[in-house]
Amino acid sequence: MDSRPSETEFILILLIGIGIMIILGIAFILFYFFSQNKFQAEIQKSQKKELEYQAKLLSNNIQIQERERERIAGICTMELVRN
């Protein structure tokens, strides 16, 4: 008995295998595309938070400098009034 598949069965098996490989390839490409988009969104979110934090630090620094300038100006004014 010949247990080998016939030529049509072989072609059918081959086409099914090729179809499965194409589907897996497309699935992999879609997975990669969506994961990259999600990764980029997370990076942008992190960068936005970092910029907000830096802006807050800058604002606080400016406020502290202004208070220090006012304090120094007050001291200088008091020294001028005394003399």
mmCIF file of N, CA and C in Angstrom:
data_model
loop_
_atom_site.group_PDB
_atom_site.id
_atom_site.type_symbol
_atom_site.label_atom_id
_atom_site.label_comp_id
_atom_site.label_asym_id
_atom_site.label_seq_id
_atom_site.Cartn_x
_atom_site.Cartn_y
_atom_site.Cartn_z
ATOM 1 N N MET A 1 0.834 -1.182 0.000
ATOM 2 C CA MET A 1 0.000 0.000 0.000
ATOM 3 C C MET A 1 0.873 1.238 0.000
ATOM 4 N N ASP A 2 0.475 2.173 -0.820
ATOM 5 C CA ASP A 2 1.201 3.422 -0.928
ATOM 6 C C ASP A 2 0.542 4.419 0.013
ATOM 7 N N SER A 3 1.252 4.869 1.052
ATOM 8 C CA SER A 3 0.679 5.775 2.047
ATOM 9 C C SER A 3 1.011 7.234 1.750
ATOM 10 N N ARG A 4 1.665 7.506 0.639
ATOM 11 C CA ARG A 4 1.966 8.887 0.282
ATOM 12 C C ARG A 4 0.704 9.572 -0.217
ATOM 13 N N PRO A 5 0.574 10.890 0.088
ATOM 14 C CA PRO A 5 -0.605 11.616 -0.392
ATOM 15 C C PRO A 5 -0.502 11.843 -1.895
ATOM 16 N N SER A 6 -1.625 11.958 -2.496
ATOM 17 C CA SER A 6 -1.645 12.215 -3.935
ATOM 18 C C SER A 6 -1.183 13.648 -4.211
ATOM 19 N N GLU A 7 -0.988 13.954 -5.472
ATOM 20 C CA GLU A 7 -0.490 15.278 -5.839
ATOM 21 C C GLU A 7 -1.461 16.372 -5.435
ATOM 22 N N THR A 8 -2.755 16.153 -5.589
ATOM 23 C CA THR A 8 -3.743 17.180 -5.216
ATOM 24 C C THR A 8 -3.780 17.374 -3.697
ATOM 25 N N GLU A 9 -3.659 16.269 -2.953
ATOM 26 C CA GLU A 9 -3.618 16.382 -1.495
ATOM 27 C C GLU A 9 -2.361 17.144 -1.052
ATOM 28 N N PHE A 10 -1.247 16.859 -1.716
ATOM 29 C CA PHE A 10 -0.001 17.542 -1.395
ATOM 30 C C PHE A 10 -0.126 19.041 -1.645
ATOM 31 N N ILE A 11 -0.705 19.414 -2.777
ATOM 32 C CA ILE A 11 -0.891 20.830 -3.109
ATOM 33 C C ILE A 11 -1.825 21.486 -2.095
ATOM 34 N N LEU A 12 -2.882 20.779 -1.703
ATOM 35 C CA LEU A 12 -3.822 21.304 -0.718
ATOM 36 C C LEU A 12 -3.124 21.538 0.623
ATOM 37 N N ILE A 13 -2.351 20.573 1.065
ATOM 38 C CA ILE A 13 -1.606 20.708 2.327
ATOM 39 C C ILE A 13 -0.611 21.864 2.228
ATOM 40 N N LEU A 14 0.049 21.961 1.107
ATOM 41 C CA LEU A 14 1.014 23.039 0.892
ATOM 42 C C LEU A 14 0.326 24.402 0.935
ATOM 43 N N LEU A 15 -0.804 24.537 0.265
ATOM 44 C CA LEU A 15 -1.536 25.808 0.258
ATOM 45 C C LEU A 15 -2.059 26.169 1.650
ATOM 46 N N ILE A 16 -2.531 25.166 2.371
ATOM 47 C CA ILE A 16 -2.993 25.415 3.746
ATOM 48 C C ILE A 16 -1.822 25.900 4.606
ATOM 49 N N GLY A 17 -0.672 25.273 4.469
ATOM 50 C CA GLY A 17 0.518 25.686 5.219
ATOM 51 C C GLY A 17 0.944 27.110 4.870
ATOM 52 N N ILE A 18 0.929 27.420 3.575
ATOM 53 C CA ILE A 18 1.282 28.770 3.141
ATOM 54 C C ILE A 18 0.279 29.782 3.695
ATOM 55 N N GLY A 19 -0.993 29.447 3.667
ATOM 56 C CA GLY A 19 -2.040 30.333 4.203
ATOM 57 C C GLY A 19 -1.846 30.584 5.691
ATOM 58 N N ILE A 20 -1.538 29.535 6.436
ATOM 59 C CA ILE A 20 -1.305 29.692 7.874
ATOM 60 C C ILE A 20 -0.088 30.588 8.125
ATOM 61 N N MET A 21 0.969 30.387 7.336
ATOM 62 C CA MET A 21 2.174 31.217 7.499
ATOM 63 C C MET A 21 1.878 32.686 7.179
ATOM 64 N N ILE A 22 1.072 32.929 6.157
ATOM 65 C CA ILE A 22 0.707 34.309 5.808
ATOM 66 C C ILE A 22 -0.111 34.932 6.936
ATOM 67 N N ILE A 23 -1.056 34.187 7.476
ATOM 68 C CA ILE A 23 -1.878 34.692 8.586
ATOM 69 C C ILE A 23 -1.002 34.996 9.801
ATOM 70 N N LEU A 24 -0.066 34.107 10.120
ATOM 71 C CA LEU A 24 0.834 34.340 11.248
ATOM 72 C C LEU A 24 1.719 35.559 10.998
ATOM 73 N N GLY A 25 2.189 35.714 9.774
ATOM 74 C CA GLY A 25 3.003 36.886 9.435
ATOM 75 C C GLY A 25 2.233 38.177 9.599
ATOM 76 N N ILE A 26 1.004 38.204 9.117
ATOM 77 C CA ILE A 26 0.162 39.395 9.258
ATOM 78 C C ILE A 26 -0.123 39.668 10.731
ATOM 79 N N ALA A 27 -0.395 38.619 11.499
ATOM 80 C CA ALA A 27 -0.656 38.778 12.935
ATOM 81 C C ALA A 27 0.569 39.365 13.629
ATOM 82 N N PHE A 28 1.746 38.889 13.271
ATOM 83 C CA PHE A 28 2.973 39.407 13.870
ATOM 84 C C PHE A 28 3.170 40.876 13.527
ATOM 85 N N ILE A 29 2.948 41.237 12.274
ATOM 86 C CA ILE A 29 3.103 42.638 11.850
ATOM 87 C C ILE A 29 2.102 43.531 12.583
ATOM 88 N N LEU A 30 0.860 43.089 12.703
ATOM 89 C CA LEU A 30 -0.147 43.871 13.420
ATOM 90 C C LEU A 30 0.214 44.018 14.897
ATOM 91 N N PHE A 31 0.657 42.928 15.505
ATOM 92 C CA PHE A 31 1.067 42.967 16.910
ATOM 93 C C PHE A 31 2.215 43.964 17.094
ATOM 94 N N TYR A 32 3.193 43.916 16.219
ATOM 95 C CA TYR A 32 4.341 44.820 16.302
ATOM 96 C C TYR A 32 3.883 46.270 16.134
ATOM 97 N N PHE A 33 3.024 46.516 15.160
ATOM 98 C CA PHE A 33 2.541 47.874 14.897
ATOM 99 C C PHE A 33 1.806 48.439 16.107
ATOM 100 N N PHE A 34 0.866 47.675 16.672
ATOM 101 C CA PHE A 34 0.087 48.162 17.801
ATOM 102 C C PHE A 34 0.932 48.293 19.062
ATOM 103 N N SER A 35 1.864 47.397 19.270
ATOM 104 C CA SER A 35 2.715 47.508 20.461
ATOM 105 C C SER A 35 3.641 48.721 20.339
ATOM 106 N N GLN A 36 4.125 49.013 19.132
ATOM 107 C CA GLN A 36 4.965 50.191 18.950
ATOM 108 C C GLN A 36 4.166 51.476 19.188
ATOM 109 N N ASN A 37 2.939 51.509 18.726
ATOM 110 C CA ASN A 37 2.092 52.676 18.959
ATOM 111 C C ASN A 37 1.860 52.883 20.447
ATOM 112 N N LYS A 38 1.584 51.806 21.155
ATOM 113 C CA LYS A 38 1.365 51.895 22.603
ATOM 114 C C LYS A 38 2.645 52.347 23.297
ATOM 115 N N PHE A 39 3.776 51.814 22.870
ATOM 116 C CA PHE A 39 5.062 52.178 23.457
ATOM 117 C C PHE A 39 5.357 53.656 23.221
ATOM 118 N N GLN A 40 5.116 54.140 22.016
ATOM 119 C CA GLN A 40 5.341 55.553 21.705
ATOM 120 C C GLN A 40 4.409 56.452 22.520
ATOM 121 N N ALA A 41 3.172 56.017 22.712
ATOM 122 C CA ALA A 41 2.232 56.803 23.518
ATOM 123 C C ALA A 41 2.721 56.899 24.962
ATOM 124 N N GLU A 42 3.251 55.822 25.502
ATOM 125 C CA GLU A 42 3.785 55.836 26.864
ATOM 126 C C GLU A 42 5.000 56.752 26.964
ATOM 127 N N ILE A 43 5.848 56.733 25.950
ATOM 128 C CA ILE A 43 7.028 57.608 25.951
ATOM 129 C C ILE A 43 6.581 59.069 25.922
ATOM 130 N N GLN A 44 5.617 59.399 25.070
ATOM 131 C CA GLN A 44 5.127 60.774 24.985
ATOM 132 C C GLN A 44 4.483 61.212 26.298
ATOM 133 N N LYS A 45 3.754 60.302 26.926
ATOM 134 C CA LYS A 45 3.127 60.612 28.210
ATOM 135 C C LYS A 45 4.196 60.902 29.259
ATOM 136 N N SER A 46 5.235 60.100 29.273
ATOM 137 C CA SER A 46 6.336 60.291 30.218
ATOM 138 C C SER A 46 7.059 61.607 29.951
ATOM 139 N N GLN A 47 7.296 61.925 28.687
ATOM 140 C CA GLN A 47 7.960 63.181 28.339
ATOM 141 C C GLN A 47 7.103 64.384 28.729
ATOM 142 N N LYS A 48 5.794 64.270 28.554
ATOM 143 C CA LYS A 48 4.895 65.356 28.923
ATOM 144 C C LYS A 48 4.952 65.594 30.429
ATOM 145 N N LYS A 49 4.946 64.523 31.223
ATOM 146 C CA LYS A 49 5.040 64.659 32.670
ATOM 147 C C LYS A 49 6.371 65.288 33.067
ATOM 148 N N GLU A 50 7.444 64.893 32.399
ATOM 149 C CA GLU A 50 8.762 65.452 32.692
ATOM 150 C C GLU A 50 8.790 66.948 32.384
ATOM 151 N N LEU A 51 8.205 67.362 31.259
ATOM 152 C CA LEU A 51 8.148 68.783 30.916
ATOM 153 C C LEU A 51 7.311 69.574 31.919
ATOM 154 N N GLU A 52 6.202 69.001 32.359
ATOM 155 C CA GLU A 52 5.365 69.669 33.352
ATOM 156 C C GLU A 52 6.129 69.834 34.663
ATOM 157 N N TYR A 53 6.866 68.807 35.051
ATOM 158 C CA TYR A 53 7.666 68.859 36.277
ATOM 159 C C TYR A 53 8.752 69.929 36.160
ATOM 160 N N GLN A 54 9.433 69.989 35.024
ATOM 161 C CA GLN A 54 10.478 70.987 34.816
ATOM 162 C C GLN A 54 9.893 72.404 34.822
ATOM 163 N N ALA A 55 8.723 72.573 34.234
ATOM 164 C CA ALA A 55 8.074 73.887 34.220
ATOM 165 C C ALA A 55 7.716 74.305 35.645
ATOM 166 N N LYS A 56 7.242 73.366 36.433
ATOM 167 C CA LYS A 56 6.899 73.656 37.825
ATOM 168 C C LYS A 56 8.155 74.040 38.612
ATOM 169 N N LEU A 57 9.244 73.299 38.402
ATOM 170 C CA LEU A 57 10.495 73.639 39.073
ATOM 171 C C LEU A 57 10.979 75.028 38.672
ATOM 172 N N LEU A 58 10.898 75.341 37.398
ATOM 173 C CA LEU A 58 11.323 76.649 36.916
ATOM 174 C C LEU A 58 10.477 77.755 37.534
ATOM 175 N N SER A 59 9.184 77.551 37.582
ATOM 176 C CA SER A 59 8.280 78.534 38.168
ATOM 177 C C SER A 59 8.614 78.748 39.645
ATOM 178 N N ASN A 60 8.817 77.666 40.368
ATOM 179 C CA ASN A 60 9.170 77.784 41.786
ATOM 180 C C ASN A 60 10.503 78.506 41.960
ATOM 181 N N ASN A 61 11.455 78.193 41.102
ATOM 182 C CA ASN A 61 12.761 78.840 41.174
ATOM 183 C C ASN A 61 12.642 80.342 40.937
ATOM 184 N N ILE A 62 11.850 80.729 39.959
ATOM 185 C CA ILE A 62 11.649 82.155 39.663
ATOM 186 C C ILE A 62 10.991 82.852 40.845
ATOM 187 N N GLN A 63 9.995 82.210 41.449
ATOM 188 C CA GLN A 63 9.323 82.807 42.607
ATOM 189 C C GLN A 63 10.297 83.001 43.762
ATOM 190 N N ILE A 64 11.140 82.022 44.004
ATOM 191 C CA ILE A 64 12.122 82.123 45.091
ATOM 192 C C ILE A 64 13.114 83.245 44.795
ATOM 193 N N GLN A 65 13.555 83.357 43.556
ATOM 194 C CA GLN A 65 14.481 84.428 43.193
ATOM 195 C C GLN A 65 13.838 85.805 43.377
ATOM 196 N N GLU A 66 12.580 85.928 43.001
ATOM 197 C CA GLU A 66 11.880 87.204 43.157
ATOM 198 C C GLU A 66 11.762 87.568 44.635
ATOM 199 N N ARG A 67 11.422 86.612 45.481
ATOM 200 C CA ARG A 67 11.332 86.879 46.922
ATOM 201 C C ARG A 67 12.694 87.304 47.482
ATOM 202 N N GLU A 68 13.744 86.637 47.030
ATOM 203 C CA GLU A 68 15.095 86.975 47.486
ATOM 204 C C GLU A 68 15.486 88.375 47.022
ATOM 205 N N ARG A 69 15.142 88.726 45.792
ATOM 206 C CA ARG A 69 15.421 90.082 45.294
ATOM 207 C C ARG A 69 14.680 91.132 46.119
ATOM 208 N N GLU A 70 13.424 90.845 46.431
ATOM 209 C CA GLU A 70 12.635 91.771 47.240
ATOM 210 C C GLU A 70 13.238 91.915 48.637
ATOM 211 N N ARG A 71 13.703 90.823 49.202
ATOM 212 C CA ARG A 71 14.316 90.845 50.527
ATOM 213 C C ARG A 71 15.602 91.676 50.496
ATOM 214 N N ILE A 72 16.428 91.428 49.479
ATOM 215 C CA ILE A 72 17.685 92.171 49.357
ATOM 216 C C ILE A 72 17.400 93.654 49.114
ATOM 217 N N ALA A 73 16.403 93.945 48.280
ATOM 218 C CA ALA A 73 16.042 95.345 48.015
ATOM 219 C C ALA A 73 15.565 96.014 49.301
ATOM 220 N N GLY A 74 14.825 95.288 50.109
ATOM 221 C CA GLY A 74 14.362 95.830 51.400
ATOM 222 C C GLY A 74 15.540 96.111 52.325
ATOM 223 N N ILE A 75 16.509 95.215 52.365
ATOM 224 C CA ILE A 75 17.687 95.406 53.212
ATOM 225 C C ILE A 75 18.477 96.608 52.732
ATOM 226 N N CYS A 76 18.670 96.715 51.425
ATOM 227 C CA CYS A 76 19.427 97.831 50.862
ATOM 228 C C CYS A 76 18.715 99.152 51.139
ATOM 229 N N THR A 77 17.396 99.180 51.023
ATOM 230 C CA THR A 77 16.619 100.384 51.283
ATOM 231 C C THR A 77 16.751 100.784 52.730
ATOM 232 N N MET A 78 16.712 99.827 53.652
ATOM 233 C CA MET A 78 16.842 100.119 55.070
ATOM 234 C C MET A 78 18.227 100.664 55.374
ATOM 235 N N GLU A 79 19.246 100.131 54.710
ATOM 236 C CA GLU A 79 20.621 100.625 54.924
ATOM 237 C C GLU A 79 20.758 102.062 54.432
ATOM 238 N N LEU A 80 20.122 102.369 53.303
ATOM 239 C CA LEU A 80 20.187 103.736 52.769
ATOM 240 C C LEU A 80 19.457 104.725 53.677
ATOM 241 N N VAL A 81 18.345 104.293 54.262
ATOM 242 C CA VAL A 81 17.562 105.167 55.135
ATOM 243 C C VAL A 81 18.348 105.452 56.409
ATOM 244 N N ARG A 82 19.065 104.469 56.933
ATOM 245 C CA ARG A 82 19.845 104.638 58.155
ATOM 246 C C ARG A 82 21.008 105.607 57.946
ATOM 247 N N ASN A 83 21.579 105.589 56.780
ATOM 248 C CA ASN A 83 22.748 106.442 56.532
ATOM 249 C C ASN A 83 22.287 107.761 56.139
#
